[in-house]
């Protein structure tokens, strides 16, 4: 599919991979959950007996997009996972795998943008303010203008460089004497 200056949908760019798994007791899992994201943006190591519900199997090169209360911008760009580990994520995430011609980092930055966050917040629904969710079917129908793959890579490279500098500054600041 050619994306140059085309208006495409999120569904044209990626697919949702939802393979359910019921965690087993006495088995260790690496769990990407909403609390783990909120606490440190690091997955938790959990024994299956402590996991009370089904989860989704997680693969390398996946973007996790939070469907619960989208205004909080919980978007996780998962790159390399140890595939021999039991990697799972909350069912409150939409696990997205990019299609050919789509740079994963570009799509991540787009989904993480304030613009897209506001858009998703406008289509949420639910019975209470604390349990507002987006419908994955509406999510996949959202349109965007998509540049060529080469331009996607250039944009994501610039944004990744900025993120790396911010992270380095945070490390430096956290190690300064009080």
PDB file of C-alpha atoms in Angstrom, residues 64-147:
ATOM      1  CA  UNK A  64       0.306  -0.730  23.357  1.00  0.00           C
ATOM      2  CA  UNK A  65      -2.458   1.864  23.174  1.00  0.00           C
ATOM      3  CA  UNK A  66      -4.614   2.346  26.263  1.00  0.00           C
ATOM      4  CA  UNK A  67      -8.325   2.177  25.586  1.00  0.00           C
ATOM      5  CA  UNK A  68      -9.344   3.097  29.168  1.00  0.00           C
ATOM      6  CA  UNK A  69      -9.525   6.846  29.854  1.00  0.00           C
ATOM      7  CA  UNK A  70      -7.466   7.839  26.778  1.00  0.00           C
ATOM      8  CA  UNK A  71      -6.847  11.371  28.097  1.00  0.00           C
ATOM      9  CA  UNK A  72      -4.046   9.912  30.259  1.00  0.00           C
ATOM     10  CA  UNK A  73      -1.923   9.079  27.152  1.00  0.00           C
ATOM     11  CA  UNK A  74      -0.731   5.628  28.101  1.00  0.00           C
ATOM     12  CA  UNK A  75       1.056   4.538  24.941  1.00  0.00           C
ATOM     13  CA  UNK A  76       3.924   2.052  25.209  1.00  0.00           C
ATOM     14  CA  UNK A  77       6.345   1.463  22.332  1.00  0.00           C
ATOM     15  CA  UNK A  78       7.574  -2.096  22.876  1.00  0.00           C
ATOM     16  CA  UNK A  79      10.585  -3.057  20.784  1.00  0.00           C
ATOM     17  CA  UNK A  80      12.633  -6.153  21.586  1.00  0.00           C
ATOM     18  CA  UNK A  81      11.267  -8.680  24.060  1.00  0.00           C
ATOM     19  CA  UNK A  82      12.874 -11.908  25.166  1.00  0.00           C
ATOM     20  CA  UNK A  83      10.483 -14.220  23.334  1.00  0.00           C
ATOM     21  CA  UNK A  84      11.286 -17.109  25.688  1.00  0.00           C
ATOM     22  CA  UNK A  85       9.726 -15.107  28.549  1.00  0.00           C
ATOM     23  CA  UNK A  86       6.017 -14.964  29.301  1.00  0.00           C
ATOM     24  CA  UNK A  87       5.271 -11.410  28.152  1.00  0.00           C
ATOM     25  CA  UNK A  88       1.683 -10.330  28.696  1.00  0.00           C
ATOM     26  CA  UNK A  89      -0.318  -7.119  28.827  1.00  0.00           C
ATOM     27  CA  UNK A  90      -3.561  -5.871  30.279  1.00  0.00           C
ATOM     28  CA  UNK A  91      -6.706  -6.251  28.194  1.00  0.00           C
ATOM     29  CA  UNK A  92      -7.101  -2.475  28.672  1.00  0.00           C
ATOM     30  CA  UNK A  93      -4.409  -2.072  26.004  1.00  0.00           C
ATOM     31  CA  UNK A  94      -4.832  -2.476  22.256  1.00  0.00           C
ATOM     32  CA  UNK A  95      -1.680  -4.341  21.072  1.00  0.00           C
ATOM     33  CA  UNK A  96      -0.855  -2.885  17.653  1.00  0.00           C
ATOM     34  CA  UNK A  97       1.461  -4.401  15.046  1.00  0.00           C
ATOM     35  CA  UNK A  98       2.423  -2.076  12.208  1.00  0.00           C
ATOM     36  CA  UNK A  99       1.914  -3.116   8.616  1.00  0.00           C
ATOM     37  CA  UNK A 100       4.452  -2.938   5.797  1.00  0.00           C
ATOM     38  CA  UNK A 101       5.318   0.631   4.879  1.00  0.00           C
ATOM     39  CA  UNK A 102       4.707   1.962   8.393  1.00  0.00           C
ATOM     40  CA  UNK A 103       7.529   2.976  10.732  1.00  0.00           C
ATOM     41  CA  UNK A 104       6.637   1.759  14.239  1.00  0.00           C
ATOM     42  CA  UNK A 105       8.221   4.773  15.939  1.00  0.00           C
ATOM     43  CA  UNK A 106       6.352   7.206  13.672  1.00  0.00           C
ATOM     44  CA  UNK A 107       3.025   5.554  14.469  1.00  0.00           C
ATOM     45  CA  UNK A 108       3.910   5.560  18.184  1.00  0.00           C
ATOM     46  CA  UNK A 109       4.648   9.307  18.139  1.00  0.00           C
ATOM     47  CA  UNK A 110       1.443   9.959  16.223  1.00  0.00           C
ATOM     48  CA  UNK A 111      -0.655   7.928  18.678  1.00  0.00           C
ATOM     49  CA  UNK A 112       1.093   9.632  21.616  1.00  0.00           C
ATOM     50  CA  UNK A 113       0.506  13.137  20.241  1.00  0.00           C
ATOM     51  CA  UNK A 114      -1.760  15.607  22.074  1.00  0.00           C
ATOM     52  CA  UNK A 115      -3.838  15.845  18.885  1.00  0.00           C
ATOM     53  CA  UNK A 116      -4.585  12.115  18.778  1.00  0.00           C
ATOM     54  CA  UNK A 117      -5.138  12.004  22.545  1.00  0.00           C
ATOM     55  CA  UNK A 118      -7.795  14.728  22.252  1.00  0.00           C
ATOM     56  CA  UNK A 119      -9.366  12.922  19.304  1.00  0.00           C
ATOM     57  CA  UNK A 120      -9.601   9.640  21.246  1.00  0.00           C
ATOM     58  CA  UNK A 121     -10.905  11.448  24.312  1.00  0.00           C
ATOM     59  CA  UNK A 122     -13.706  12.870  22.151  1.00  0.00           C
ATOM     60  CA  UNK A 123     -14.903   9.411  21.019  1.00  0.00           C
ATOM     61  CA  UNK A 124     -14.777   7.650  24.391  1.00  0.00           C
ATOM     62  CA  UNK A 125     -17.929   6.290  25.948  1.00  0.00           C
ATOM     63  CA  UNK A 126     -18.968   4.638  29.180  1.00  0.00           C
ATOM     64  CA  UNK A 127     -21.286   4.748  32.122  1.00  0.00           C
ATOM     65  CA  UNK A 128     -19.035   6.696  34.501  1.00  0.00           C
ATOM     66  CA  UNK A 129     -16.253   9.260  34.196  1.00  0.00           C
ATOM     67  CA  UNK A 130     -13.703   6.830  35.639  1.00  0.00           C
ATOM     68  CA  UNK A 131     -14.492   4.031  33.183  1.00  0.00           C
ATOM     69  CA  UNK A 132     -14.490   5.775  29.790  1.00  0.00           C
ATOM     70  CA  UNK A 133     -13.216   3.554  26.965  1.00  0.00           C
ATOM     71  CA  UNK A 134     -12.664   3.882  23.266  1.00  0.00           C
ATOM     72  CA  UNK A 135     -14.218   1.379  20.915  1.00  0.00           C
ATOM     73  CA  UNK A 136     -11.435  -0.400  19.022  1.00  0.00           C
ATOM     74  CA  UNK A 137     -13.531  -0.402  15.840  1.00  0.00           C
ATOM     75  CA  UNK A 138     -13.822   3.408  15.942  1.00  0.00           C
ATOM     76  CA  UNK A 139     -10.116   3.615  16.806  1.00  0.00           C
ATOM     77  CA  UNK A 140      -9.177   1.711  13.638  1.00  0.00           C
ATOM     78  CA  UNK A 141     -11.419   3.969  11.494  1.00  0.00           C
ATOM     79  CA  UNK A 142      -9.668   7.212  12.513  1.00  0.00           C
ATOM     80  CA  UNK A 143      -8.156   8.926   9.483  1.00  0.00           C
ATOM     81  CA  UNK A 144      -4.754  10.567   9.249  1.00  0.00           C
ATOM     82  CA  UNK A 145      -2.508  12.010   6.591  1.00  0.00           C
ATOM     83  CA  UNK A 146       0.432   9.677   6.204  1.00  0.00           C
ATOM     84  CA  UNK A 147       3.789  10.609   4.681  1.00  0.00           C
TER      85      UNK A 147
END
